[in-house]
PDB file of C-alpha atoms in Angstrom:
ATOM      1  CA  MET O   1     -74.161  -3.153  29.852  1.00 83.00           C
ATOM      2  CA  LEU O   2     -75.573  -6.278  29.603  1.00 91.00           C
ATOM      3  CA  PRO O   3     -78.035  -7.985  30.840  1.00 93.00           C
ATOM      4  CA  LEU O   4     -77.646  -9.271  34.487  1.00 93.00           C
ATOM      5  CA  PRO O   5     -77.489 -13.085  34.714  1.00 91.00           C
ATOM      6  CA  GLU O   6     -80.911 -14.482  36.004  1.00 91.00           C
ATOM      7  CA  GLU O   7     -79.563 -15.911  39.965  1.00 89.00           C
ATOM      8  CA  ILE O   8     -77.794 -12.309  40.088  1.00 91.00           C
ATOM      9  CA  ALA O   9     -80.447 -10.366  39.508  1.00 93.00           C
ATOM     10  CA  ALA O  10     -82.555 -11.994  42.116  1.00 93.00           C
ATOM     11  CA  GLY O  11     -80.369 -11.467  44.813  1.00 93.00           C
ATOM     12  CA  LEU O  12     -80.228  -7.999  43.860  1.00 95.00           C
ATOM     13  CA  THR O  13     -83.666  -7.708  44.527  1.00 95.00           C
ATOM     14  CA  ALA O  14     -83.470 -10.120  47.712  1.00 95.00           C
ATOM     15  CA  MET O  15     -81.385  -7.325  49.128  1.00 96.00           C
ATOM     16  CA  GLY O  16     -82.911  -4.238  47.999  1.00 95.00           C
ATOM     17  CA  LEU O  17     -80.316  -3.341  45.285  1.00 94.00           C
ATOM     18  CA  PRO O  18     -81.473  -1.225  42.579  1.00 91.00           C
ATOM     19  CA  GLY O  19     -80.054  -2.854  38.924  1.00 89.00           C
ATOM     20  CA  THR O  20     -80.897  -5.798  35.598  1.00 88.00           C
ATOM     21  CA  GLU O  21     -77.711  -4.455  33.636  1.00 92.00           C
ATOM     22  CA  GLY O  22     -74.433  -4.125  34.929  1.00 93.00           C
ATOM     23  CA  GLU O  23     -70.749  -5.354  33.025  1.00 93.00           C
ATOM     24  CA  PRO O  24     -68.839  -8.089  33.773  1.00 90.00           C
ATOM     25  CA  LEU O  25     -65.351  -8.484  35.397  1.00 88.00           C
ATOM     26  CA  THR O  26     -62.885 -10.664  34.742  1.00 76.00           C
ATOM     27  CA  GLY O  27     -60.029 -12.043  36.811  1.00 59.00           C
ATOM     28  CA  GLY O  28     -61.390 -14.541  39.435  1.00 60.00           C
ATOM     29  CA  VAL O  29     -62.004 -18.979  38.448  1.00 57.00           C
ATOM     30  CA  SER O  30     -64.051 -19.576  41.388  1.00 68.00           C
ATOM     31  CA  SER O  31     -67.085 -16.725  41.061  1.00 76.00           C
ATOM     32  CA  ASP O  32     -69.117 -14.558  38.714  1.00 84.00           C
ATOM     33  CA  ILE O  33     -68.461 -10.862  39.210  1.00 89.00           C
ATOM     34  CA  TRP O  34     -70.712  -7.825  37.705  1.00 93.00           C
ATOM     35  CA  ARG O  35     -70.687  -4.263  38.219  1.00 94.00           C
ATOM     36  CA  VAL O  36     -73.600  -2.679  38.508  1.00 95.00           C
ATOM     37  CA  GLY O  37     -72.944   0.864  39.119  1.00 93.00           C
ATOM     38  CA  ASP O  38     -70.871   1.560  42.412  1.00 94.00           C
ATOM     39  CA  PHE O  39     -71.111  -1.910  43.387  1.00 95.00           C
ATOM     40  CA  CYS O  40     -70.623  -4.818  41.981  1.00 93.00           C
ATOM     41  CA  VAL O  41     -71.924  -7.875  42.827  1.00 93.00           C
ATOM     42  CA  LYS O  42     -70.802 -12.296  42.734  1.00 90.00           C
ATOM     43  CA  ARG O  43     -72.155 -15.278  42.829  1.00 89.00           C
ATOM     44  CA  ALA O  44     -69.767 -18.383  44.169  1.00 81.00           C
ATOM     45  CA  LEU O  45     -69.665 -21.139  40.736  1.00 76.00           C
ATOM     46  CA  PRO O  46     -70.292 -24.587  41.847  1.00 65.00           C
ATOM     47  CA  LYS O  47     -66.797 -25.647  39.936  1.00 59.00           C
ATOM     48  CA  LEU O  48     -63.837 -23.925  39.548  1.00 50.00           C
ATOM     49  CA  LYS O  49     -62.629 -22.775  36.272  1.00 48.00           C
ATOM     50  CA  VAL O  50     -59.500 -24.078  35.898  1.00 46.00           C
ATOM     51  CA  ALA O  51     -58.348 -27.122  33.868  1.00 48.00           C
ATOM     52  CA  ALA O  52     -59.409 -29.685  36.933  1.00 51.00           C
ATOM     53  CA  ASP O  53     -62.215 -31.190  37.982  1.00 48.00           C
ATOM     54  CA  TRP O  54     -62.579 -28.664  41.053  1.00 51.00           C
ATOM     55  CA  ARG O  55     -65.285 -27.967  42.789  1.00 54.00           C
ATOM     56  CA  ALA O  56     -66.051 -26.239  45.999  1.00 57.00           C
ATOM     57  CA  PRO O  57     -69.803 -25.134  48.306  1.00 63.00           C
ATOM     58  CA  VAL O  58     -71.017 -22.249  47.253  1.00 67.00           C
ATOM     59  CA  ALA O  59     -72.811 -21.979  50.374  1.00 75.00           C
ATOM     60  CA  ARG O  60     -68.986 -20.141  50.716  1.00 82.00           C
ATOM     61  CA  ASN O  61     -70.208 -16.369  49.934  1.00 88.00           C
ATOM     62  CA  LEU O  62     -72.367 -16.496  53.044  1.00 92.00           C
ATOM     63  CA  TYR O  63     -68.881 -16.508  54.807  1.00 95.00           C
ATOM     64  CA  GLU O  64     -66.957 -14.142  52.668  1.00 95.00           C
ATOM     65  CA  ALA O  65     -69.714 -11.701  52.960  1.00 95.00           C
ATOM     66  CA  ARG O  66     -68.995 -13.035  56.774  1.00 97.00           C
ATOM     67  CA  TRP O  67     -65.444 -11.922  56.797  1.00 97.00           C
ATOM     68  CA  LEU O  68     -65.843  -9.399  54.911  1.00 97.00           C
ATOM     69  CA  GLN O  69     -68.062  -7.632  58.397  1.00 97.00           C
ATOM     70  CA  ARG O  70     -65.371  -8.685  60.339  1.00 98.00           C
ATOM     71  CA  ALA O  71     -62.602  -7.372  58.942  1.00 98.00           C
ATOM     72  CA  GLY O  72     -63.539  -3.977  58.003  1.00 97.00           C
ATOM     73  CA  ASP O  73     -65.054  -3.856  61.614  1.00 97.00           C
ATOM     74  CA  ALA O  74     -61.030  -4.646  62.744  1.00 97.00           C
ATOM     75  CA  VAL O  75     -59.861  -2.698  60.179  1.00 98.00           C
ATOM     76  CA  PRO O  76     -61.688   0.259  58.347  1.00 97.00           C
ATOM     77  CA  GLY O  77     -60.669   0.736  55.493  1.00 97.00           C
ATOM     78  CA  ALA O  78     -58.698  -2.664  54.950  1.00 98.00           C
ATOM     79  CA  VAL O  79     -61.993  -4.425  52.331  1.00 98.00           C
ATOM     80  CA  PRO O  80     -64.756  -2.891  50.083  1.00 97.00           C
ATOM     81  CA  ALA O  81     -67.771  -1.368  52.569  1.00 97.00           C
ATOM     82  CA  LEU O  82     -70.430  -4.909  52.333  1.00 97.00           C
ATOM     83  CA  LEU O  83     -73.860  -3.862  50.801  1.00 97.00           C
ATOM     84  CA  GLY O  84     -76.259  -6.955  51.231  1.00 96.00           C
ATOM     85  CA  GLN O  85     -75.622 -10.839  51.241  1.00 95.00           C
ATOM     86  CA  ASP O  86     -78.600 -13.183  49.568  1.00 93.00           C
ATOM     87  CA  ALA O  87     -77.795 -16.872  51.017  1.00 90.00           C
ATOM     88  CA  ALA O  88     -80.766 -17.584  48.527  1.00 89.00           C
ATOM     89  CA  THR O  89     -78.602 -17.285  45.662  1.00 89.00           C
ATOM     90  CA  GLY O  90     -75.325 -17.044  46.926  1.00 89.00           C
ATOM     91  CA  THR O  91     -74.237 -14.108  46.071  1.00 92.00           C
ATOM     92  CA  LEU O  92     -72.878 -10.791  48.092  1.00 94.00           C
ATOM     93  CA  ALA O  93     -72.963  -7.340  46.739  1.00 96.00           C
ATOM     94  CA  MET O  94     -70.170  -4.516  47.494  1.00 96.00           C
ATOM     95  CA  ARG O  95     -68.901  -0.938  47.059  1.00 97.00           C
ATOM     96  CA  PHE O  96     -67.024  -0.740  43.246  1.00 96.00           C
ATOM     97  CA  LEU O  97     -63.635   0.551  44.241  1.00 96.00           C
ATOM     98  CA  PRO O  98     -62.061   1.570  41.033  1.00 94.00           C
ATOM     99  CA  PRO O  99     -59.310   1.020  39.665  1.00 93.00           C
ATOM    100  CA  GLU O 100     -57.827   4.205  38.982  1.00 95.00           C
ATOM    101  CA  ASP O 101     -56.029   4.758  42.244  1.00 95.00           C
ATOM    102  CA  HIS O 102     -56.976   1.135  43.436  1.00 97.00           C
ATOM    103  CA  PRO O 103     -54.732  -1.029  41.368  1.00 97.00           C
ATOM    104  CA  VAL O 104     -54.807  -5.041  41.875  1.00 97.00           C
ATOM    105  CA  TRP O 105     -51.275  -5.100  43.578  1.00 98.00           C
ATOM    106  CA  LYS O 106     -50.491  -8.540  40.805  1.00 97.00           C
ATOM    107  CA  GLN O 107     -50.133  -6.158  38.035  1.00 97.00           C
ATOM    108  CA  ARG O 108     -47.521  -3.579  40.000  1.00 98.00           C
ATOM    109  CA  LEU O 109     -45.160  -6.665  41.130  1.00 98.00           C
ATOM    110  CA  ARG O 110     -45.961  -7.805  36.968  1.00 97.00           C
ATOM    111  CA  GLU O 111     -44.623  -4.211  36.326  1.00 97.00           C
ATOM    112  CA  GLY O 112     -41.611  -4.399  38.882  1.00 97.00           C
ATOM    113  CA  HIS O 113     -42.708  -2.571  41.462  1.00 97.00           C
ATOM    114  CA  ALA O 114     -41.535  -4.320  44.548  1.00 97.00           C
ATOM    115  CA  GLU O 115     -42.246  -1.840  47.467  1.00 98.00           C
ATOM    116  CA  PRO O 116     -41.246  -3.350  51.347  1.00 98.00           C
ATOM    117  CA  GLY O 117     -43.103  -0.631  52.475  1.00 98.00           C
ATOM    118  CA  PHE O 118     -46.623  -1.887  50.704  1.00 98.00           C
ATOM    119  CA  ALA O 119     -45.793  -4.937  52.000  1.00 98.00           C
ATOM    120  CA  ARG O 120     -45.093  -3.858  55.563  1.00 98.00           C
ATOM    121  CA  ASP O 121     -48.909  -2.800  55.572  1.00 98.00           C
ATOM    122  CA  VAL O 122     -49.978  -5.702  54.259  1.00 98.00           C
ATOM    123  CA  GLY O 123     -48.288  -8.093  56.902  1.00 98.00           C
ATOM    124  CA  ARG O 124     -50.125  -5.992  59.657  1.00 98.00           C
ATOM    125  CA  ARG O 125     -53.294  -4.947  58.790  1.00 98.00           C
ATOM    126  CA  LEU O 126     -53.370  -8.801  57.844  1.00 98.00           C
ATOM    127  CA  ALA O 127     -51.893  -9.789  61.916  1.00 98.00           C
ATOM    128  CA  ARG O 128     -54.502  -7.222  63.387  1.00 98.00           C
ATOM    129  CA  ILE O 129     -57.526  -9.091  61.512  1.00 98.00           C
ATOM    130  CA  HIS O 130     -56.260 -12.072  63.450  1.00 98.00           C
ATOM    131  CA  ALA O 131     -55.810 -10.745  66.548  1.00 98.00           C
ATOM    132  CA  ALA O 132     -59.046  -9.031  66.867  1.00 98.00           C
ATOM    133  CA  SER O 133     -60.345 -12.130  65.890  1.00 98.00           C
ATOM    134  CA  ALA O 134     -58.064 -14.610  67.950  1.00 98.00           C
ATOM    135  CA  ARG O 135     -59.451 -12.153  71.302  1.00 97.00           C
ATOM    136  CA  ASP O 136     -63.373 -12.956  70.072  1.00 96.00           C
ATOM    137  CA  PRO O 137     -64.086 -16.446  70.739  1.00 87.00           C
ATOM    138  CA  SER O 138     -67.749 -16.087  69.111  1.00 93.00           C
ATOM    139  CA  CYS O 139     -66.328 -16.042  65.934  1.00 96.00           C
ATOM    140  CA  ALA O 140     -65.545 -19.003  65.777  1.00 97.00           C
ATOM    141  CA  ALA O 141     -69.024 -20.015  65.358  1.00 97.00           C
ATOM    142  CA  GLU O 142     -69.887 -17.997  62.815  1.00 96.00           C
ATOM    143  CA  PHE O 143     -67.090 -20.115  60.548  1.00 97.00           C
ATOM    144  CA  PRO O 144     -67.759 -23.321  60.646  1.00 95.00           C
ATOM    145  CA  THR O 145     -66.399 -24.277  57.297  1.00 95.00           C
ATOM    146  CA  ASP O 146     -63.566 -26.996  57.527  1.00 96.00           C
ATOM    147  CA  ALA O 147     -65.291 -28.566  54.896  1.00 91.00           C
ATOM    148  CA  ILE O 148     -64.917 -25.868  52.987  1.00 89.00           C
ATOM    149  CA  PHE O 149     -61.732 -24.880  53.382  1.00 94.00           C
ATOM    150  CA  HIS O 150     -60.167 -28.489  53.160  1.00 94.00           C
ATOM    151  CA  ALA O 151     -62.463 -28.476  49.649  1.00 88.00           C
ATOM    152  CA  ILE O 152     -60.804 -25.493  48.362  1.00 89.00           C
ATOM    153  CA  ARG O 153     -57.760 -25.524  49.782  1.00 95.00           C
ATOM    154  CA  LEU O 154     -56.192 -28.330  51.659  1.00 97.00           C
ATOM    155  CA  GLU O 155     -57.586 -31.053  48.917  1.00 96.00           C
ATOM    156  CA  PRO O 156     -56.359 -29.000  46.107  1.00 95.00           C
ATOM    157  CA  TYR O 157     -52.782 -28.096  47.096  1.00 97.00           C
ATOM    158  CA  LEU O 158     -51.396 -29.803  49.256  1.00 98.00           C
ATOM    159  CA  LEU O 159     -53.366 -33.672  48.662  1.00 98.00           C
ATOM    160  CA  ALA O 160     -53.286 -33.371  45.437  1.00 97.00           C
ATOM    161  CA  THR O 161     -49.882 -31.824  44.886  1.00 98.00           C
ATOM    162  CA  ALA O 162     -48.864 -35.456  47.725  1.00 98.00           C
ATOM    163  CA  ARG O 163     -50.510 -37.735  44.436  1.00 98.00           C
ATOM    164  CA  ALA O 164     -47.639 -35.855  42.960  1.00 98.00           C
ATOM    165  CA  HIS O 165     -45.275 -36.560  44.780  1.00 98.00           C
ATOM    166  CA  PRO O 166     -46.015 -39.961  46.754  1.00 98.00           C
ATOM    167  CA  ASP O 167     -42.498 -40.199  48.794  1.00 98.00           C
ATOM    168  CA  LEU O 168     -43.478 -36.499  49.913  1.00 98.00           C
ATOM    169  CA  ALA O 169     -47.135 -37.957  51.066  1.00 98.00           C
ATOM    170  CA  PRO O 170     -46.652 -38.136  55.168  1.00 98.00           C
ATOM    171  CA  ARG O 171     -45.040 -34.467  54.610  1.00 98.00           C
ATOM    172  CA  LEU O 172     -47.489 -33.181  53.032  1.00 98.00           C
ATOM    173  CA  GLU O 173     -50.453 -35.124  54.845  1.00 98.00           C
ATOM    174  CA  ALA O 174     -48.924 -34.287  58.222  1.00 98.00           C
ATOM    175  CA  LEU O 175     -49.202 -30.491  57.238  1.00 98.00           C
ATOM    176  CA  VAL O 176     -53.177 -31.154  55.978  1.00 98.00           C
ATOM    177  CA  GLU O 177     -53.262 -33.033  59.946  1.00 98.00           C
ATOM    178  CA  THR O 178     -51.444 -30.351  61.233  1.00 98.00           C
ATOM    179  CA  THR O 179     -53.613 -27.343  59.228  1.00 98.00           C
ATOM    180  CA  ALA O 180     -56.371 -28.545  60.722  1.00 98.00           C
ATOM    181  CA  ALA O 181     -56.117 -29.022  63.581  1.00 98.00           C
ATOM    182  CA  THR O 182     -54.812 -25.648  65.369  1.00 98.00           C
ATOM    183  CA  LYS O 183     -57.492 -23.324  65.677  1.00 98.00           C
ATOM    184  CA  ARG O 184     -55.829 -20.049  66.059  1.00 98.00           C
ATOM    185  CA  ALA O 185     -58.083 -17.037  64.047  1.00 98.00           C
ATOM    186  CA  LEU O 186     -59.862 -16.205  61.369  1.00 98.00           C
ATOM    187  CA  VAL O 187     -58.492 -17.203  58.325  1.00 98.00           C
ATOM    188  CA  HIS O 188     -58.668 -15.145  54.828  1.00 98.00           C
ATOM    189  CA  GLY O 189     -57.748 -18.365  53.016  1.00 97.00           C
ATOM    190  CA  ASP O 190     -56.544 -16.121  49.490  1.00 96.00           C
ATOM    191  CA  VAL O 191     -54.035 -13.614  50.674  1.00 98.00           C
ATOM    192  CA  SER O 192     -52.782 -13.328  46.955  1.00 97.00           C
ATOM    193  CA  PRO O 193     -51.482  -9.647  45.242  1.00 98.00           C
ATOM    194  CA  LYS O 194     -53.835 -10.392  43.081  1.00 95.00           C
ATOM    195  CA  ASN O 195     -56.233 -10.199  45.359  1.00 96.00           C
ATOM    196  CA  ILE O 196     -55.073  -7.219  47.201  1.00 98.00           C
ATOM    197  CA  LEU O 197     -56.207  -3.700  45.906  1.00 98.00           C
ATOM    198  CA  CYS O 198     -53.245  -0.665  47.082  1.00 98.00           C
ATOM    199  CA  GLY O 199     -55.764   1.803  47.956  1.00 98.00           C
ATOM    200  CA  PRO O 200     -54.934   5.386  49.054  1.00 97.00           C
ATOM    201  CA  ALA O 201     -54.820   4.256  52.716  1.00 96.00           C
ATOM    202  CA  GLY O 202     -53.109   0.919  52.121  1.00 98.00           C
ATOM    203  CA  PRO O 203     -54.164  -2.712  50.857  1.00 98.00           C
ATOM    204  CA  VAL O 204     -57.518  -3.045  50.517  1.00 98.00           C
ATOM    205  CA  PHE O 205     -58.615  -7.190  50.792  1.00 98.00           C
ATOM    206  CA  LEU O 206     -60.335  -9.007  48.669  1.00 96.00           C
ATOM    207  CA  ASP O 207     -62.270 -12.428  48.144  1.00 92.00           C
ATOM    208  CA  ALA O 208     -62.324 -13.815  51.153  1.00 94.00           C
ATOM    209  CA  GLU O 209     -63.889 -17.239  50.148  1.00 90.00           C
ATOM    210  CA  CYS O 210     -62.008 -18.994  51.824  1.00 92.00           C
ATOM    211  CA  ALA O 211     -63.003 -17.587  54.641  1.00 96.00           C
ATOM    212  CA  TRP O 212     -62.243 -19.777  57.992  1.00 97.00           C
ATOM    213  CA  TRP O 213     -62.021 -20.396  61.602  1.00 98.00           C
ATOM    214  CA  GLY O 214     -57.826 -22.154  61.693  1.00 98.00           C
ATOM    215  CA  ASP O 215     -54.606 -21.140  61.730  1.00 98.00           C
ATOM    216  CA  PRO O 216     -53.985 -17.746  60.664  1.00 98.00           C
ATOM    217  CA  ALA O 217     -50.211 -19.278  59.601  1.00 98.00           C
ATOM    218  CA  PHE O 218     -51.571 -20.547  56.469  1.00 98.00           C
ATOM    219  CA  ASP O 219     -52.806 -16.622  55.352  1.00 98.00           C
ATOM    220  CA  LEU O 220     -49.484 -15.616  55.889  1.00 98.00           C
ATOM    221  CA  ALA O 221     -47.796 -19.129  54.195  1.00 98.00           C
ATOM    222  CA  PHE O 222     -49.726 -18.141  50.966  1.00 98.00           C
ATOM    223  CA  CYS O 223     -48.972 -15.477  50.089  1.00 98.00           C
ATOM    224  CA  LEU O 224     -45.408 -14.952  51.056  1.00 98.00           C
ATOM    225  CA  ASN O 225     -45.116 -17.289  48.577  1.00 98.00           C
ATOM    226  CA  HIS O 226     -46.708 -15.854  45.768  1.00 98.00           C
ATOM    227  CA  LEU O 227     -43.333 -13.513  46.873  1.00 98.00           C
ATOM    228  CA  LEU O 228     -40.926 -16.307  45.588  1.00 98.00           C
ATOM    229  CA  LEU O 229     -42.994 -16.968  42.654  1.00 98.00           C
ATOM    230  CA  LYS O 230     -42.953 -13.421  41.321  1.00 98.00           C
ATOM    231  CA  CYS O 231     -38.862 -13.992  40.871  1.00 98.00           C
ATOM    232  CA  LEU O 232     -39.927 -16.337  38.125  1.00 98.00           C
ATOM    233  CA  TRP O 233     -42.513 -14.247  36.412  1.00 97.00           C
ATOM    234  CA  THR O 234     -40.175 -10.396  36.577  1.00 97.00           C
ATOM    235  CA  PRO O 235     -36.769 -12.168  37.210  1.00 97.00           C
ATOM    236  CA  GLY O 236     -35.563  -8.448  36.637  1.00 97.00           C
ATOM    237  CA  ALA O 237     -37.262  -7.547  40.573  1.00 98.00           C
ATOM    238  CA  THR O 238     -35.968 -10.335  42.441  1.00 98.00           C
ATOM    239  CA  ALA O 239     -33.980  -8.247  45.125  1.00 98.00           C
ATOM    240  CA  GLY O 240     -36.801  -6.266  45.597  1.00 98.00           C
ATOM    241  CA  PHE O 241     -39.996  -9.136  45.495  1.00 98.00           C
ATOM    242  CA  LEU O 242     -37.254 -10.511  48.210  1.00 98.00           C
ATOM    243  CA  ALA O 243     -37.111  -7.423  50.472  1.00 98.00           C
ATOM    244  CA  CYS O 244     -41.008  -7.234  49.998  1.00 98.00           C
ATOM    245  CA  PHE O 245     -41.072 -10.565  51.465  1.00 98.00           C
ATOM    246  CA  ASP O 246     -38.672 -10.011  54.719  1.00 98.00           C
ATOM    247  CA  ALA O 247     -40.570  -6.898  55.307  1.00 98.00           C
ATOM    248  CA  LEU O 248     -44.168  -8.830  54.746  1.00 98.00           C
ATOM    249  CA  ALA O 249     -43.521 -11.705  57.428  1.00 98.00           C
ATOM    250  CA  ALA O 250     -41.456  -9.521  60.221  1.00 98.00           C
ATOM    251  CA  ALA O 251     -44.427  -7.825  60.051  1.00 98.00           C
ATOM    252  CA  HIS O 252     -46.725 -10.190  60.876  1.00 98.00           C
ATOM    253  CA  VAL O 253     -44.752 -12.442  63.197  1.00 98.00           C
ATOM    254  CA  ALA O 254     -44.227  -8.821  64.764  1.00 98.00           C
ATOM    255  CA  ASP O 255     -47.884  -8.532  65.894  1.00 98.00           C
ATOM    256  CA  VAL O 256     -49.082 -11.992  66.345  1.00 98.00           C
ATOM    257  CA  ASP O 257     -50.142 -11.097  70.031  1.00 97.00           C
ATOM    258  CA  TRP O 258     -52.338 -14.327  70.309  1.00 98.00           C
ATOM    259  CA  GLU O 259     -49.469 -16.966  70.660  1.00 98.00           C
ATOM    260  CA  ALA O 260     -46.086 -17.198  70.887  1.00 98.00           C
ATOM    261  CA  PRO O 261     -44.546 -15.982  67.563  1.00 98.00           C
ATOM    262  CA  GLU O 262     -42.047 -18.214  66.882  1.00 98.00           C
ATOM    263  CA  ALA O 263     -44.695 -21.074  67.182  1.00 98.00           C
ATOM    264  CA  LEU O 264     -46.485 -19.350  64.598  1.00 98.00           C
ATOM    265  CA  GLU O 265     -43.101 -18.588  62.407  1.00 98.00           C
ATOM    266  CA  ALA O 266     -42.501 -22.232  62.638  1.00 98.00           C
ATOM    267  CA  ARG O 267     -45.947 -23.184  61.319  1.00 98.00           C
ATOM    268  CA  VAL O 268     -45.224 -21.130  58.428  1.00 98.00           C
ATOM    269  CA  ALA O 269     -41.793 -22.414  57.760  1.00 98.00           C
ATOM    270  CA  ALA O 270     -43.646 -25.799  57.508  1.00 98.00           C
ATOM    271  CA  LEU O 271     -45.775 -24.776  55.338  1.00 98.00           C
ATOM    272  CA  LEU O 272     -44.805 -22.955  52.948  1.00 98.00           C
ATOM    273  CA  PRO O 273     -42.363 -25.864  51.167  1.00 98.00           C
ATOM    274  CA  GLY O 274     -45.462 -27.228  50.701  1.00 98.00           C
ATOM    275  CA  LEU O 275     -47.929 -24.797  48.606  1.00 98.00           C
ATOM    276  CA  LEU O 276     -44.902 -23.257  47.026  1.00 98.00           C
ATOM    277  CA  LEU O 277     -45.195 -27.325  45.350  1.00 98.00           C
ATOM    278  CA  ALA O 278     -48.502 -26.888  44.959  1.00 98.00           C
ATOM    279  CA  ARG O 279     -48.453 -24.143  42.799  1.00 98.00           C
ATOM    280  CA  VAL O 280     -46.403 -26.377  39.807  1.00 98.00           C
ATOM    281  CA  ASP O 281     -48.162 -30.547  40.607  1.00 98.00           C
ATOM    282  CA  GLY O 282     -51.017 -29.441  42.879  1.00 97.00           C
ATOM    283  CA  LYS O 283     -54.912 -28.309  40.803  1.00 92.00           C
ATOM    284  CA  SER O 284     -54.191 -24.209  40.959  1.00 91.00           C
ATOM    285  CA  PRO O 285     -50.947 -24.156  39.180  1.00 95.00           C
ATOM    286  CA  ALA O 286     -49.147 -20.408  38.781  1.00 96.00           C
ATOM    287  CA  GLU O 287     -50.406 -19.370  35.238  1.00 94.00           C
ATOM    288  CA  TYR O 288     -46.731 -17.614  34.766  1.00 97.00           C
ATOM    289  CA  VAL O 289     -44.609 -21.071  36.016  1.00 97.00           C
ATOM    290  CA  THR O 290     -44.901 -22.769  32.369  1.00 96.00           C
ATOM    291  CA  GLN O 291     -41.437 -23.061  31.412  1.00 97.00           C
ATOM    292  CA  ASP O 292     -39.925 -27.008  32.382  1.00 98.00           C
ATOM    293  CA  PRO O 293     -36.143 -25.056  33.984  1.00 97.00           C
ATOM    294  CA  ASP O 294     -38.700 -22.751  36.052  1.00 98.00           C
ATOM    295  CA  LYS O 295     -40.882 -26.013  37.317  1.00 98.00           C
ATOM    296  CA  ASP O 296     -37.666 -27.752  38.733  1.00 98.00           C
ATOM    297  CA  ARG O 297     -35.947 -24.672  40.321  1.00 98.00           C
ATOM    298  CA  VAL O 298     -39.295 -24.860  42.034  1.00 98.00           C
ATOM    299  CA  ARG O 299     -39.433 -28.972  42.792  1.00 98.00           C
ATOM    300  CA  ARG O 300     -35.947 -28.775  43.593  1.00 98.00           C
ATOM    301  CA  VAL O 301     -36.315 -25.706  46.421  1.00 98.00           C
ATOM    302  CA  ALA O 302     -39.646 -27.275  48.623  1.00 98.00           C
ATOM    303  CA  ARG O 303     -38.995 -30.714  48.167  1.00 98.00           C
ATOM    304  CA  ALA O 304     -35.429 -30.352  50.047  1.00 98.00           C
ATOM    305  CA  LEU O 305     -37.507 -27.781  52.281  1.00 98.00           C
ATOM    306  CA  LEU O 306     -40.383 -30.655  53.156  1.00 98.00           C
ATOM    307  CA  LEU O 307     -37.342 -32.530  53.324  1.00 97.00           C
ATOM    308  CA  ALA O 308     -35.364 -31.165  56.558  1.00 97.00           C
ATOM    309  CA  PRO O 309     -38.237 -28.605  57.405  1.00 95.00           C
ATOM    310  CA  PRO O 310     -37.255 -24.939  59.322  1.00 97.00           C
ATOM    311  CA  THR O 311     -37.921 -23.108  61.712  1.00 97.00           C
ATOM    312  CA  ARG O 312     -37.798 -19.765  60.120  1.00 98.00           C
ATOM    313  CA  LEU O 313     -38.735 -17.993  57.117  1.00 98.00           C
ATOM    314  CA  SER O 314     -34.520 -16.462  56.707  1.00 98.00           C
ATOM    315  CA  ALA O 315     -34.239 -20.136  55.859  1.00 98.00           C
ATOM    316  CA  ILE O 316     -36.731 -20.946  52.764  1.00 98.00           C
ATOM    317  CA  ARG O 317     -35.470 -16.378  51.816  1.00 98.00           C
ATOM    318  CA  ALA O 318     -32.205 -17.839  51.552  1.00 98.00           C
ATOM    319  CA  ALA O 319     -32.665 -21.559  49.911  1.00 98.00           C
ATOM    320  CA  TRP O 320     -34.548 -19.916  47.168  1.00 98.00           C
ATOM    321  CA  ALA O 321     -32.607 -17.065  46.368  1.00 98.00           C
ATOM    322  CA  LYS O 322     -29.541 -19.624  46.182  1.00 98.00           C
ATOM    323  CA  GLU O 323     -31.202 -21.138  44.130  1.00 98.00           C
ATOM    324  CA  LEU O 324     -32.162 -18.296  41.813  1.00 97.00           C
ATOM    325  CA  ALA O 325     -28.072 -17.424  41.437  1.00 96.00           C
ATOM    326  CA  ALA O 326     -27.680 -20.762  40.707  1.00 92.00           C
TER     327      ALA O 326
END
C-alpha cells in the first residue's frame, strides 16, 4: 500500500469517502487510478500518457460520472456503481470489480477467446444506453462536451490522420464535420475491449471520459474497429473475431429505435475506415500493430474504403477478410 497522491486524497475527503493509502492501478493513459479498499478512484490528467503531445480538459471527469449515472439507470449492472465525484479535484469514485470474476475483454480476446454471444450482449447493452438517452431530451444539457470530444477523439484520431494522408484530408475532415454535427444520443466515446469487463451478468462498461451528446454511430464504429484489428494481434482467432464483429453490429443495429437503422449503419460504415487508419497513423496507434506489413494492410483497406465509402458494415468486413486471406 502506498500513500495516495494529494489530489486524490483531497477528492476522497470532499466525497466523504475514507482512505489515505491505496494501490495504483495500471492500464490507462488518461487518468491516475487507485484502488482503495473495495472501491477505486480516478483523476483525469491534463496530458495523456502517450508519445504524442495529446492534451485534454480535466473537466471530462465530471461528465464521465454523469455518463456512469445515466448508463446505470438505463441498464442496471452495465457499469460499476458510482460512489461520488468531486469537480474541484477532478476525481470520481466507483465500486471496484475484482478481476477474478470480471476479466477485461481485451485480455480475453488476446488469448483467442472470441465469443459472439458476448459481443452480441455488448451491442445490445450499448444500444439500450443509446436508446434510453435518445428518449430523454434533458440528457443533452448535461453533456456540453463538444470541445472535449473534439480534443480527445476527433482531433487525435481523424484530423491527425488527415495530416498524415493529405490526399484523404477532405474525406476525413468531412467525417469530422458530420460526426460533430449529428446530435442523437449519449455517446461513451471509448467503447474499446480494454474498457469492457466480462461480468457474470454481462458486459460492464468503464472509462467514459469522452462522454458526449452526439452521434451514437461513433461508439459502434469505435468498438467494431477493435475487433478488426485484433485479427492482426491473434491471427489464429480471426474467424472468431469476425463472427464477433457480425454479432455486435447486428445486435446494435437491430435495437436502433431513435432513427432509421439503415441511416445509423451508413454513418458507422463511413466512419469505421477513418478510425481503422487512425490506429496506425493517428495520435493513438494500436500498441500491437507494430510490423510494417500489418500497418500496410490496414492502410490498403482503410484508404480504399475511404475513397469509395460503403453504406453497409458487411462490405467492410468482407474487404478486411479478403485482405487477411491474401
